[in-house]
mmCIF file of C-alpha atoms in Angstrom:
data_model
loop_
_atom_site.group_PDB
_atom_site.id
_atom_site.type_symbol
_atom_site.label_atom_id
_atom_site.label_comp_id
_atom_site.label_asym_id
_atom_site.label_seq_id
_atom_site.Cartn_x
_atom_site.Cartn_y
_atom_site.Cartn_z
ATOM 1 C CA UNK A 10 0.446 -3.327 21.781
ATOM 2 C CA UNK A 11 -2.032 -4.969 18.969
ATOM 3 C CA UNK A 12 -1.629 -6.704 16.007
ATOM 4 C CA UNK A 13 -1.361 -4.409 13.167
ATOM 5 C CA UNK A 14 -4.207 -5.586 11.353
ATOM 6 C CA UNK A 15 -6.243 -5.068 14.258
ATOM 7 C CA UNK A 16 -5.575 -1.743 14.660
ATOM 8 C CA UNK A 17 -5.834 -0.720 11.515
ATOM 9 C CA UNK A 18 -8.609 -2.362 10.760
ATOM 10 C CA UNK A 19 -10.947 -2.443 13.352
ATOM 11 C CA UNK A 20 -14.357 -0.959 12.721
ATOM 12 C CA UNK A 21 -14.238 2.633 14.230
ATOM 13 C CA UNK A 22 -11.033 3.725 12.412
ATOM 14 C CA UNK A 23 -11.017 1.435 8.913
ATOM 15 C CA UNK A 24 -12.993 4.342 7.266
ATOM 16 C CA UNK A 25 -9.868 7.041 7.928
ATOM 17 C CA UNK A 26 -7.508 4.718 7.435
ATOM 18 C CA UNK A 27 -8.923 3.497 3.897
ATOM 19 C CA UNK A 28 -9.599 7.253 2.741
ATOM 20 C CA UNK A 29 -5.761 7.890 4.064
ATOM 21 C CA UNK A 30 -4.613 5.223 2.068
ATOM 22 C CA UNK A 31 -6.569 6.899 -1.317
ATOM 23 C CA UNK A 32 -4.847 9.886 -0.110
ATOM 24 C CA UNK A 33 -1.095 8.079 -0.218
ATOM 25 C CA UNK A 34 -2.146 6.479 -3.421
ATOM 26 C CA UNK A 35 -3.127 10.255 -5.396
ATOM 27 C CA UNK A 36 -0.741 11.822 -3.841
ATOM 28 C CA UNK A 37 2.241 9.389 -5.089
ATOM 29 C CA UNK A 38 0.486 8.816 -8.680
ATOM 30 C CA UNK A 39 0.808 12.767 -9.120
ATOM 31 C CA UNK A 40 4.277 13.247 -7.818
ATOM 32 C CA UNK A 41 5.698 10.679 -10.611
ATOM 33 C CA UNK A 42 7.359 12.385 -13.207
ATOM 34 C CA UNK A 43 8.730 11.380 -16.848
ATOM 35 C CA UNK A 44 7.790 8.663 -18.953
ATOM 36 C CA UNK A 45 7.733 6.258 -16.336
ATOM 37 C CA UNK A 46 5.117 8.835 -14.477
ATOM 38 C CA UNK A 47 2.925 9.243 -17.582
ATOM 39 C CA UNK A 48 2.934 5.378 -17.893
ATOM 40 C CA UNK A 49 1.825 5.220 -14.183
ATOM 41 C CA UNK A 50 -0.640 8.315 -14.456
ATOM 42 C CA UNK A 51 -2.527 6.407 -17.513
ATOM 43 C CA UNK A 52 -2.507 3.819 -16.541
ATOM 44 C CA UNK A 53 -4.371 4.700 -13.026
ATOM 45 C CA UNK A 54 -6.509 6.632 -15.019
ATOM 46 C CA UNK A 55 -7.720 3.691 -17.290
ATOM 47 C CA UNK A 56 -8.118 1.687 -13.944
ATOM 48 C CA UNK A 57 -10.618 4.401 -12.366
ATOM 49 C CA UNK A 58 -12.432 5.338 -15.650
ATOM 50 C CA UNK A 59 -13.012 1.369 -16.202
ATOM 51 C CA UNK A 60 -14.527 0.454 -12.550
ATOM 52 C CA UNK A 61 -15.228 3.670 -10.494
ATOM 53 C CA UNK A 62 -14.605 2.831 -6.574
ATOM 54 C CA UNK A 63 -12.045 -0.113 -8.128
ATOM 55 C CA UNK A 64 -8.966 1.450 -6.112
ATOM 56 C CA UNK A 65 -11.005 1.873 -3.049
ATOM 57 C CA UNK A 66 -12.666 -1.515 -3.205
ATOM 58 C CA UNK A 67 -9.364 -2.911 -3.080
ATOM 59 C CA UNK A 68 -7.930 -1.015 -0.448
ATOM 60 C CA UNK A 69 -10.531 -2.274 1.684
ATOM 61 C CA UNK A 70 -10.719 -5.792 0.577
ATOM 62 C CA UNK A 71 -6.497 -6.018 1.179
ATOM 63 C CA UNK A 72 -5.674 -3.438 3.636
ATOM 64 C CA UNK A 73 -5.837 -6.691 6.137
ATOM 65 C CA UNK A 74 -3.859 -8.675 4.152
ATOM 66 C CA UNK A 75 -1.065 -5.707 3.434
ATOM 67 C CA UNK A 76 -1.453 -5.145 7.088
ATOM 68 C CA UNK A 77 -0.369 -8.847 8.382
ATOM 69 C CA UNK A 78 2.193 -8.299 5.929
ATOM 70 C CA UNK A 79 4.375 -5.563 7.540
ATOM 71 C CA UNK A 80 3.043 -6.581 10.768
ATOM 72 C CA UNK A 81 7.037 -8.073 11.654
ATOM 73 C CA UNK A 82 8.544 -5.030 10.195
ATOM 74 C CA UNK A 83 5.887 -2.952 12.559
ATOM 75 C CA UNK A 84 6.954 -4.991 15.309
ATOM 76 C CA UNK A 85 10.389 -5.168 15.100
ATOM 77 C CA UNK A 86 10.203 -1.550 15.144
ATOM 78 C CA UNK A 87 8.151 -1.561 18.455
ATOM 79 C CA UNK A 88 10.286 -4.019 20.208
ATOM 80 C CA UNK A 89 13.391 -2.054 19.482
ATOM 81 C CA UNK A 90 11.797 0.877 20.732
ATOM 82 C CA UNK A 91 12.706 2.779 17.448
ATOM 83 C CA UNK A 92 10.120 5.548 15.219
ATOM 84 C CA UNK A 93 7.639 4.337 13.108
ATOM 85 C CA UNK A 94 8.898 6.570 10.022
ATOM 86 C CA UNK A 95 12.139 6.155 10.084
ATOM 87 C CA UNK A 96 12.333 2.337 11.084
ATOM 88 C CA UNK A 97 10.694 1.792 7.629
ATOM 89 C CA UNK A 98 12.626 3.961 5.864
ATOM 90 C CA UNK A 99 15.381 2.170 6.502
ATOM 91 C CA UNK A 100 13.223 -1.383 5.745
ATOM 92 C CA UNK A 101 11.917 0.486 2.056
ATOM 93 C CA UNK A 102 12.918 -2.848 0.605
ATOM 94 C CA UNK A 103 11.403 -5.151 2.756
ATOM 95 C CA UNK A 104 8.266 -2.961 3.001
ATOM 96 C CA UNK A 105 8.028 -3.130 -0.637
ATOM 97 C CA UNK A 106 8.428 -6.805 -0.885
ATOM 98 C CA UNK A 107 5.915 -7.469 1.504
ATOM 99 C CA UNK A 108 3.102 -5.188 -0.324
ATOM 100 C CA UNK A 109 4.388 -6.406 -3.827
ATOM 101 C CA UNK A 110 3.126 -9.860 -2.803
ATOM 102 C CA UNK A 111 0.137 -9.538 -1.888
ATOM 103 C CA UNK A 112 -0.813 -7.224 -5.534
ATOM 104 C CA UNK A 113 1.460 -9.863 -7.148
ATOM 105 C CA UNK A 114 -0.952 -12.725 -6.256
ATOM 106 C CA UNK A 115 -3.542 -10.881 -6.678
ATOM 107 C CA UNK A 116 -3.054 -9.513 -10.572
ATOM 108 C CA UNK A 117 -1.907 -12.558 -11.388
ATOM 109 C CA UNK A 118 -5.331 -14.009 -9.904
ATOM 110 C CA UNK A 119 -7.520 -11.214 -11.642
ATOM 111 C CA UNK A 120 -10.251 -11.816 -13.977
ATOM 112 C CA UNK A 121 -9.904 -8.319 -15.346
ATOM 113 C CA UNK A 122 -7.641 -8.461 -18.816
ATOM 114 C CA UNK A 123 -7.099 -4.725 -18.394
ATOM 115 C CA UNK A 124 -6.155 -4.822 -15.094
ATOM 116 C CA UNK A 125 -4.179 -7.364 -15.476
ATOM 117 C CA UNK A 126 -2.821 -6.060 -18.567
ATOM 118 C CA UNK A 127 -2.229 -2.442 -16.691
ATOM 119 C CA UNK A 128 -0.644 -4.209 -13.647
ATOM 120 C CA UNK A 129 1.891 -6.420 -15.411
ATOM 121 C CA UNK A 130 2.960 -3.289 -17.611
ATOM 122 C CA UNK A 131 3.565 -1.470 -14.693
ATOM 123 C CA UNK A 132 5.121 -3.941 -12.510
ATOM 124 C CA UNK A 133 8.840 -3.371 -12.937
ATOM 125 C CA UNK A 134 8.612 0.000 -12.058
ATOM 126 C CA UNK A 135 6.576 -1.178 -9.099
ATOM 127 C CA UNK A 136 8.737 -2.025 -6.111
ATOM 128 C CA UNK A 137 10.648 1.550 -6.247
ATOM 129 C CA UNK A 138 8.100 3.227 -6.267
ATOM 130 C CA UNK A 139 6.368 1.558 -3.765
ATOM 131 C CA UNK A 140 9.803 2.121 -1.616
ATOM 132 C CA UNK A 141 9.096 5.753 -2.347
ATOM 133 C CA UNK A 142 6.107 5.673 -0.900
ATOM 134 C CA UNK A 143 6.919 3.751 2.049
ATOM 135 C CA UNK A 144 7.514 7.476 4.809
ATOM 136 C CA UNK A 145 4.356 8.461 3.832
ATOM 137 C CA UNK A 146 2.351 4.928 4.662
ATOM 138 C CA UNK A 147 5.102 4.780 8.065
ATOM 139 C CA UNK A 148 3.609 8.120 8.786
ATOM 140 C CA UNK A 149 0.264 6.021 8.550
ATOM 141 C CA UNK A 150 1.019 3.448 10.581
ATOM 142 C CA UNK A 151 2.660 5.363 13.163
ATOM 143 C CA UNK A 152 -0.535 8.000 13.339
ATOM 144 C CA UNK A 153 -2.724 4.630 13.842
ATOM 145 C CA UNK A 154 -0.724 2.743 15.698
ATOM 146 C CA UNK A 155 1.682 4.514 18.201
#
């Protein structure tokens, strides 16, 4: 059993995983709805029509980082000899915490004034949806790593 980060990120799968993680990323951004989903929908869009490859540059610079993040949630759930999927389900929260601060540090570290600008407007509305997306990354992570 490796280290998360390893096996997420070593060199013959990081491609997949990365375009996987895009994939998790579109596919949440168009299944918010409301105002809260228009504000989230623009405000991706302003992101990718600023700097083209942005989301995917950062994927790949953090998915280590996000990685080592979960990695005692993913391990817990391996040592208990519970699913992937639903193990983090039931951790949304704490899966959500653990990605919010790493982007947290990050915007806040940003030399970007409209991605920083984007990123703090969106931020409260951050960590649920984050928790909403947290089956389909498990369903990652357990692809990857089981």
């Amino acid at each position: 059993m490796g280290k998360l980060v390893e096996i997420l990120t070593n060199e013959g799968r990081k491609a997949q995983v990365v375009k996987e993680c895009l994939d998790i990323i579109e596919a949440e951004v168009e299944s918010k709805g409301g105002l809260s989903g228009m504000a989230i929908k623009a405000g991706y869009k302003a992101v990718k029509s600023i700097r083209p490859g942005f989301i995917q540059e950062v994927v790949e610079h953090l998915l280590p980082e996000f990685a080592e993040a979960i990695e005692p949630i993913y391990m817990e759930a391996k040592q208990k000899a519970e699913p992937i999927v639903p193990y983090f389900e039931k951790q949304a929260s704490r899966v959500a915490d653990a990605l919010l601060a790493i982007t947290d540090a990050r915007a806040q570290r940003s030399r970007s004034g409209v991605i920083k600008a984007t990123y703090e407007r969106l931020r409260p509305l951050a960590k649920s949806n984050v928790e909403q997306a947290v089956p389909r990354v498990a369903r990652l992570i357990e692809k990857h790593g089981s």
